[in-house]
Coordinates of C-alpha atoms and ligand atoms in Angstrom, one line a residue:
X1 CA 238.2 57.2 69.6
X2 CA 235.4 58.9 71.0
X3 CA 232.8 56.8 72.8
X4 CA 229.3 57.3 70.7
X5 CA 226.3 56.2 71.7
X6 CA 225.1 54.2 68.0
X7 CA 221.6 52.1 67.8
X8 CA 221.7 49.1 65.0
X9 CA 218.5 47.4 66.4
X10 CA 215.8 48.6 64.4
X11 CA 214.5 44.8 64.0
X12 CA 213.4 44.4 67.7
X13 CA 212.5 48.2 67.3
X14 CA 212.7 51.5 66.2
X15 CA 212.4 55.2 68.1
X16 CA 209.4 56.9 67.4
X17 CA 209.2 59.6 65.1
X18 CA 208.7 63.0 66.0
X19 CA 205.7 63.7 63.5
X20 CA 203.9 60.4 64.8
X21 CA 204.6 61.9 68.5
X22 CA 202.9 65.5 67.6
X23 CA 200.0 63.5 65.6
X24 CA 199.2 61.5 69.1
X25 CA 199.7 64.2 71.3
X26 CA 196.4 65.6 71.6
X27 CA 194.7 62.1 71.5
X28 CA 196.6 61.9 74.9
X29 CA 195.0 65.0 76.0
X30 CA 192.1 67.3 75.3
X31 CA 190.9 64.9 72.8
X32 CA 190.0 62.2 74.9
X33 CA 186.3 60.8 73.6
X34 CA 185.5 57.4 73.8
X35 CA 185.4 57.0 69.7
X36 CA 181.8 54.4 70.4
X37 CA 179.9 57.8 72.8
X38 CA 177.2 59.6 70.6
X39 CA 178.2 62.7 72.1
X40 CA 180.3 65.3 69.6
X41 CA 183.7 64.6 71.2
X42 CA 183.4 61.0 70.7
X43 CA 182.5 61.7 67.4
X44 CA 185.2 63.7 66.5
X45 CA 187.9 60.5 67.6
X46 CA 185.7 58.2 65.4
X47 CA 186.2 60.9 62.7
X48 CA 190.0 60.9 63.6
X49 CA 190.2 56.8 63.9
X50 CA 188.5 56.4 60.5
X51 CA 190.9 59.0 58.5
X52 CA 193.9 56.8 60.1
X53 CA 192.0 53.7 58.7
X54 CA 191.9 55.7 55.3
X55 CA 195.6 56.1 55.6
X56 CA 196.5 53.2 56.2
X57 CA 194.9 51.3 53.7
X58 CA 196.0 54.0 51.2
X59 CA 199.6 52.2 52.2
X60 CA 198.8 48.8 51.7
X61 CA 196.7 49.0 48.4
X62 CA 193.5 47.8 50.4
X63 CA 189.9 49.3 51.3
X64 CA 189.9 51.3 54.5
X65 CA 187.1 48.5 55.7
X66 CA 190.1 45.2 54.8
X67 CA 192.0 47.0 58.2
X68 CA 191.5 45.9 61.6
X69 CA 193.6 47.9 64.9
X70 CA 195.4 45.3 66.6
X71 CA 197.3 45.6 69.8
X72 CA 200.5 44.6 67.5
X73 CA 202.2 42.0 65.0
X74 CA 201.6 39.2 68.1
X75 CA 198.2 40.2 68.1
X76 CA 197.6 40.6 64.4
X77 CA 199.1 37.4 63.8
X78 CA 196.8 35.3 66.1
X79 CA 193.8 36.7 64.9
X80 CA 194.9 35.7 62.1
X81 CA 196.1 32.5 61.8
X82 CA 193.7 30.9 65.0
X83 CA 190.5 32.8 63.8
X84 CA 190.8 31.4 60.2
X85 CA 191.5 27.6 61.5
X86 CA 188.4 28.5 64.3
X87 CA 186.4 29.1 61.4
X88 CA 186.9 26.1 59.9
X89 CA 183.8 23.3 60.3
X90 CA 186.1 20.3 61.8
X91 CA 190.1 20.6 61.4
X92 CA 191.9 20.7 58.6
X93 CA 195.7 21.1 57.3
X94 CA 197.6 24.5 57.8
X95 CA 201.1 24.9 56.0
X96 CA 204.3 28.0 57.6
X97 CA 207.5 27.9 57.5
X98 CA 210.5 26.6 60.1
X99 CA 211.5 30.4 60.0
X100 CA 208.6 32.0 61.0
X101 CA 208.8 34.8 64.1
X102 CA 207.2 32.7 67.5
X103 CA 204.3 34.9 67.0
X104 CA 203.4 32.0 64.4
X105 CA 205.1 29.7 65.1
X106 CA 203.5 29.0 68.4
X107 CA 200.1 29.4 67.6
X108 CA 200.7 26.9 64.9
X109 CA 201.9 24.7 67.3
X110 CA 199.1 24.7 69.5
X111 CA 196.6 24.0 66.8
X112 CA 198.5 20.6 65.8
X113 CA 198.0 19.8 69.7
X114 CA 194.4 20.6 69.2
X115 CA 194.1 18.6 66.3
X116 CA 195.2 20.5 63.5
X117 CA 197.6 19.1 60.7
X118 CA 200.4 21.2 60.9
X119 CA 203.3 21.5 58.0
X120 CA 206.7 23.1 58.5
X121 CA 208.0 24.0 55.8
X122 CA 211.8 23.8 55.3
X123 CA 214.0 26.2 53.7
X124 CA 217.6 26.8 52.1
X125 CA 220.4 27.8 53.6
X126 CA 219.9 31.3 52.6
X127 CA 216.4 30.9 54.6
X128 CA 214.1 31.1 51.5
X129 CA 211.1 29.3 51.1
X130 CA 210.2 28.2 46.9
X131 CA 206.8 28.1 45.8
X132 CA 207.9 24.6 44.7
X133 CA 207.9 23.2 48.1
X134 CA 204.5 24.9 49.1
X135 CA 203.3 23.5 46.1
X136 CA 204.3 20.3 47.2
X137 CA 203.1 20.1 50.6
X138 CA 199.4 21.2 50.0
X139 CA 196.8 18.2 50.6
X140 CA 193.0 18.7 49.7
X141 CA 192.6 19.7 53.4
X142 CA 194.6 22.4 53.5
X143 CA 192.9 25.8 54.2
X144 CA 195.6 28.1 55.2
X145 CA 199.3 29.1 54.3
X146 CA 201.1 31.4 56.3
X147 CA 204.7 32.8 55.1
X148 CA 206.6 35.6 57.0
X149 CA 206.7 38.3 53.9
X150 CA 210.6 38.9 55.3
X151 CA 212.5 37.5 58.2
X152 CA 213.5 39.5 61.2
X153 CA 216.7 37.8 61.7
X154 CA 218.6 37.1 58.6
X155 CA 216.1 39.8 56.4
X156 CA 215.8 37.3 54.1
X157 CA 212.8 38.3 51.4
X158 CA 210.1 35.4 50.8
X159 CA 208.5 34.9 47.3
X160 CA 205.5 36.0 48.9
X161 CA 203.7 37.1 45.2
X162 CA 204.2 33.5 44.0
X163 CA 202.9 32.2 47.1
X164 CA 200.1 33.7 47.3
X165 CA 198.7 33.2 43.6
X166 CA 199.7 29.3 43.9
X167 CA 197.3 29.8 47.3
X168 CA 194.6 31.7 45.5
X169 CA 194.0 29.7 42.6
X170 CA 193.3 26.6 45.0
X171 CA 191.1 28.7 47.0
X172 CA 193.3 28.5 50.1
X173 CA 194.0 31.6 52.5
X174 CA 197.2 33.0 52.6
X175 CA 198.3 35.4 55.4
X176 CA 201.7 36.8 55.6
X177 CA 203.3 38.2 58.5
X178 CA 204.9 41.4 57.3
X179 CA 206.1 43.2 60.3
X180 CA 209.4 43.3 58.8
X181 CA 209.0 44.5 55.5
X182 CA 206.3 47.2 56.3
X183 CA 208.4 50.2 55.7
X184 CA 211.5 48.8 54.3
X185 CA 209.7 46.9 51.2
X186 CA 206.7 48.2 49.2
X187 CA 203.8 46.4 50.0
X188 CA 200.7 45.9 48.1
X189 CA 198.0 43.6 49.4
X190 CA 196.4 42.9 46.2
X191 CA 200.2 42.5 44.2
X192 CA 201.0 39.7 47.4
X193 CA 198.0 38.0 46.6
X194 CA 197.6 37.8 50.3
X195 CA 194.1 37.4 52.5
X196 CA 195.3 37.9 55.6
X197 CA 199.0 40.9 56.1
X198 CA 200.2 41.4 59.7
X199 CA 202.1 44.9 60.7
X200 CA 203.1 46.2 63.9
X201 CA 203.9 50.5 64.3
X202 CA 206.9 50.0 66.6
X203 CA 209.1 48.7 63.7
X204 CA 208.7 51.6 61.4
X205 CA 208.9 54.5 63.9
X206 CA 205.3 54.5 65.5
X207 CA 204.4 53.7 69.0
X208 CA 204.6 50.2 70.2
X209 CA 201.4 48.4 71.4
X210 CA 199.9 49.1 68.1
X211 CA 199.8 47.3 64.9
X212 CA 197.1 46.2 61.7
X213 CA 195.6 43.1 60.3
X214 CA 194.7 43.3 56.9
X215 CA 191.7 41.3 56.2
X216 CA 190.5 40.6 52.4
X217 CA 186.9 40.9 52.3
X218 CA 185.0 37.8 52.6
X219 CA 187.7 36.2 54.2
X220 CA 186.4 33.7 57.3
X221 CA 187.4 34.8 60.5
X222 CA 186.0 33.9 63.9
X223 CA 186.9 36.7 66.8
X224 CA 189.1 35.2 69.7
X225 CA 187.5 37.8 72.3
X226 CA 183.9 38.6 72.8
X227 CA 182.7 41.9 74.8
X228 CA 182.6 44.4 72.2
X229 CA 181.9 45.7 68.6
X230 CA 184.8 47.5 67.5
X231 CA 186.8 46.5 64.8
X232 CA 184.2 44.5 63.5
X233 CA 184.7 42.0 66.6
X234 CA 187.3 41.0 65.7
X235 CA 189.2 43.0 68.2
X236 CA 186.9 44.5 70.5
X237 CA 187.4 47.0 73.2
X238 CA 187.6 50.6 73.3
X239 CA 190.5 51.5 70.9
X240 CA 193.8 52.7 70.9
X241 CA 193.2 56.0 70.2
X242 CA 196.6 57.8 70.5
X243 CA 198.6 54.1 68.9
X244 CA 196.1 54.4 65.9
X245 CA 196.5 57.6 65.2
X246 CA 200.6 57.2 65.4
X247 CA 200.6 53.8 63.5
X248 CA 199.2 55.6 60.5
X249 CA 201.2 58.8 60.6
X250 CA 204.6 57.2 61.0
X251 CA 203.0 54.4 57.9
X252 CA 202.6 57.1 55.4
X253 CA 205.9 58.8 56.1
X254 CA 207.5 55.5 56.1
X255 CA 205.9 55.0 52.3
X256 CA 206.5 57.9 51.2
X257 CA 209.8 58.2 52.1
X258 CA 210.5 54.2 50.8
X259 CA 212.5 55.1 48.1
X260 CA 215.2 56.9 49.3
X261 CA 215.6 55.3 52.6
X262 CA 215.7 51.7 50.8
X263 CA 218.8 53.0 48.9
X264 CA 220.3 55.2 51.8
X265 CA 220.0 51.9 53.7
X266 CA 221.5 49.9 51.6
X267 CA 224.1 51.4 51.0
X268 CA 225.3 51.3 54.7
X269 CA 224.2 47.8 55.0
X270 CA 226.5 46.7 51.8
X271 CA 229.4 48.6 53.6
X272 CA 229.0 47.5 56.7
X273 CA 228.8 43.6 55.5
X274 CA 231.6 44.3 53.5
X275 CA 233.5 45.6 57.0
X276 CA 232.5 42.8 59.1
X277 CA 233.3 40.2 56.3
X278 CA 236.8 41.8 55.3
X279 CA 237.1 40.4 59.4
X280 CA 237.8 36.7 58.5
X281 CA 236.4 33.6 59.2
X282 CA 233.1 35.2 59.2
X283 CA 229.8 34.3 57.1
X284 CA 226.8 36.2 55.7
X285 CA 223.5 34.8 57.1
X286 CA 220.5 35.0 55.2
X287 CA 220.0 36.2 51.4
X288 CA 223.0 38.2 49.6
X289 CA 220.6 40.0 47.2
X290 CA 216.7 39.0 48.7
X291 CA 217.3 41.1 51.7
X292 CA 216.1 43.9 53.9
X293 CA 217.8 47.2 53.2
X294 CA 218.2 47.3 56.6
X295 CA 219.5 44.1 58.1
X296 CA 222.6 42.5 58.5
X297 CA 223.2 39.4 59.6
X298 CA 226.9 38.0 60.5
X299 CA 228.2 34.9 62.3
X300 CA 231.8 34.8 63.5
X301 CA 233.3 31.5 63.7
X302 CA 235.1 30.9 67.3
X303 CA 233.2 33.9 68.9
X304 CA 229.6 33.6 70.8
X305 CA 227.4 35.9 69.3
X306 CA 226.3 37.1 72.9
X307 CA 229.8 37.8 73.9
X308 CA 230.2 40.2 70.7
X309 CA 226.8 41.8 71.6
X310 CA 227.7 42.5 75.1
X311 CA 231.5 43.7 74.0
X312 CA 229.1 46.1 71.6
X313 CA 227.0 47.4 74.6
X314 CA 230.0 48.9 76.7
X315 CA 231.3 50.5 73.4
X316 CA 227.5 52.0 73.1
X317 CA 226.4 50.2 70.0
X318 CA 222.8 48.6 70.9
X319 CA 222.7 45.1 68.3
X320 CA 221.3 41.6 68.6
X321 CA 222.4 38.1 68.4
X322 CA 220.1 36.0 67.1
X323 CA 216.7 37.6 67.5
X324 CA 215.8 39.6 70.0
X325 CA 212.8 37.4 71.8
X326 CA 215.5 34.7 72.4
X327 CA 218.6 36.5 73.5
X328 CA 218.9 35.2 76.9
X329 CA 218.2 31.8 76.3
X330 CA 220.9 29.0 75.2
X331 CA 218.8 28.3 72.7
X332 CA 220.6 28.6 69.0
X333 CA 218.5 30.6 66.3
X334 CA 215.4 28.4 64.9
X335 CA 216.0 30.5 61.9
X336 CA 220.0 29.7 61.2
X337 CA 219.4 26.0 62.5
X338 CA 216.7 25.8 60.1
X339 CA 218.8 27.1 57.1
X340 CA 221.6 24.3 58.3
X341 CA 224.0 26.2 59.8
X342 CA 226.2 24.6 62.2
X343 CA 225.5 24.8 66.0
X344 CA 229.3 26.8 66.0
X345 CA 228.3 29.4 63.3
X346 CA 224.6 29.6 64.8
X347 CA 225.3 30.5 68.3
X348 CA 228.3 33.0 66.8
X349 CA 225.8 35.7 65.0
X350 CA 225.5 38.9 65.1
X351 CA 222.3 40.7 64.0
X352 CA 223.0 44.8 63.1
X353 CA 219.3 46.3 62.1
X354 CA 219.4 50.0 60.4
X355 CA 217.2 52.3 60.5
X356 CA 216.3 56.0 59.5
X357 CA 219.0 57.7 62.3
X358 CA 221.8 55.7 61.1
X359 CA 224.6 57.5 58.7
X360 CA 228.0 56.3 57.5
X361 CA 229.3 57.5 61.1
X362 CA 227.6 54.7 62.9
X363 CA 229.1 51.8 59.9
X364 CA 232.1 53.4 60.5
X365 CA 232.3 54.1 64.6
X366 CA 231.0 49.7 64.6
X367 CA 233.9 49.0 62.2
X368 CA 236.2 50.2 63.8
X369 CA 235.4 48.9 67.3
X370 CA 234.1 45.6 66.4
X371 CA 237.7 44.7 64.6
X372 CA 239.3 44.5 68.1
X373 CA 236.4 43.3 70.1
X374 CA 236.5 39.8 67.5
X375 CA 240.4 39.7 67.6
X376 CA 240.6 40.2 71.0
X377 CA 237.5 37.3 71.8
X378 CA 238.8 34.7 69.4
X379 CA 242.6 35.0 71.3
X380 CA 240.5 33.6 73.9
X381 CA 238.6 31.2 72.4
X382 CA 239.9 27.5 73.2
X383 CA 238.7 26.6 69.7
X384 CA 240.5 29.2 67.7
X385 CA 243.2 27.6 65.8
X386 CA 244.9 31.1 64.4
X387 CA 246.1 31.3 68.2
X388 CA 249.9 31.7 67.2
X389 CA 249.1 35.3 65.5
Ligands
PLP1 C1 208.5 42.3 65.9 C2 207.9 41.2 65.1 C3 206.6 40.6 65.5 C4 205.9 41.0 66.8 O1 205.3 42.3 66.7 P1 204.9 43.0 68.1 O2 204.2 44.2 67.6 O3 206.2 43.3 68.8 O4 204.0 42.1 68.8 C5 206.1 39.6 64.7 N1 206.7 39.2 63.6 C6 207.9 39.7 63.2 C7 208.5 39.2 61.9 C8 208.5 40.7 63.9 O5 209.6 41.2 63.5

């Protein structure tokens, strides 16, 4: 078979896009302004910056001044979640979930050490979080609710909608950290019910480095940096001129061209989890039908899901086990040992993301060299007990 070079990792990534590159281009070059100078050059790149705010507002359902330019999800997600809880008078009680990216996660965790009530929320073995159980946790002193809108390892889809009108008609704020579904899942701010949205570019083919906070207006936020104006303090310093500019190009294509992506990746996703299932002794993580057109998510019993990753690398398909900001540790998955999967299945995933370059080639070409890579890797597992085939 001929060797192909095939990329299933659009969930720690995905390659820019040629019209988000040609939009950037001159912000790189002759139109260099500092967007804050009086002069007419400057101008111009605040003229250019506020369009892209248009834009990208225009893609979320919200008002061009709801968007703040972050430096990325990370960024986006701890201006959100630690300047809503800094400004809160005293502390208070903050509810997320056990599956949420370590962009949450661990700010939440450093507000319970700094005196913060913090609740983790479980989940079900297909990773979703009910309403029920939010409903459940909530105290009188709880001020915030954050729930990932869809998870970046299994692509499970949260009922964010129900969340967030169970959060509004307490008066508690409700951000959602939807790197994830931004581009794969229509999102509408005011449909979510959410006060707080976190994006990043890189994941929907714009540049990486650059991302968006929705903020509802009115919502309490205190800035975590000082030094500057822009982005109504709450991210100050001279923007990212050429990012912004990209972030809302490749946004509106990515919209636009939703509807026919979702199905076209779907498709390849069903086939391909039907491939890698037909396999044996192999599960589905994370929601059959609540999913991300583009994720699968497979553990192989016997196998180490980094052993299959690596055996995937010299065949030149790029994938992930487990997610990718953990890969290198021993660490299991948070995410599969929160939805009870056994250590055994947990550390044997396999995480294949799709994106807009992938075709029926690439399901095929990983098919058809992952077959002997898991037949070949459980004849030498000690714990295998087909061994006599
Ligand atoms: C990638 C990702 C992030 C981090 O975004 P960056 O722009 O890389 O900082 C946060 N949350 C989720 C769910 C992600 O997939």
């Amino acid at each position: 078979m001929q060797k192909r070079q095939v990329y299933l990792d659009h969930g720690a990534t995905s390659p820019l896009r040629k019209e988000a590159l040609e939009a950037m281009l001159p912000f790189l070059q002759e139109r260099y302004g500092n967007p804050s100078s009086l002069h007419s050059p400057g101008r111009k790149v605040r003229t250019a910056i506020e369009r892209a705010r248009e834009e990208t507002a225009l893609a979320l359902g919200a008002e061009p001044e709801e968007i703040i330019f972050t430096s990325g999800g990370t960024e986006a997600n701890n201006i959100a979640i630690r300047g809503a809880a800094q400004a809160r008078r005293g502390k208070g009680h903050l509810l997320t979930s056990s599956v949420e990216h370590h962009a949450v996660l661990d700010v939440c965790r450093e507000l319970a050490g700094e005196g913060f009530e913090v609740t983790l929320l479980p989940v079900d073995r297909y990773g979703l979080v009910s309403p029920e159980t939010v409903a459940r946790a909530l105290k009188p002193e709880t001020f915030l609710i954050s729930v990932m809108t869809a998870n970046n390892e299994v692509g499970t889809v949260e009922p964010v909608a129900e969340i967030g009108a169970l959060a509004r008609e307490r008066g508690i704020l409700f951000h959602t950290d939807a790197v994830q579904a931004v581009g794969q899942l229509p999102v509408d701010v005011r449909e979510m019910k959410v006060d707080l949205l976190s994006l990043s570019a890189h994941k929907f083919n714009g540049p990486k480095g650059v991302g968006a906070l929705y903020v509802r207006r009115d919502t309490p936020l205190t800035p975590l940096y000082s030094g500057g104006g822009q982005e109504r303090q709450l991210r100050p310093g001279t923007e990212n001129v050429p990012g912004i500019i990209g972030l809302a190009r490749a946004l509106t294509l990515a919209v636009e061209e939703l509807p026919e992506k979702s199905r076209r990746l779907k498709a390849l996703r069903d086939r391909l989890i039907e491939g890698l299932l037909a396999m044996g002794d192999a599960v589905l993580n994370g929601h059959p039908s609540s999913r991300l057109p583009g994720n699968v998510n497979v553990s192989f019993n016997y196998i180490e899901g980094e052993a299959l990753l690596l055996g995937l690398d010299l065949e030149g398909v790029a994938a992930s086990s487990g997610s990718a900001c953990t890969s290198g540790s021993l660490e299991p998955s948070h995410v599969l040992m929160a939805m009870g999967l056994g250590l055994q299945l947990a550390r044997g995933s396999l995480r294949l993301t799709l994106g807009r370059g992938n075709s029926d080639g690439c399901v095929d070409y990983v098919l058809a060299v992952l077959a002997p890579l898991v037949d070949r890797l459980r004849k030498m597992s000690a714990l295998y007990p087909g061994k006599q085939s």
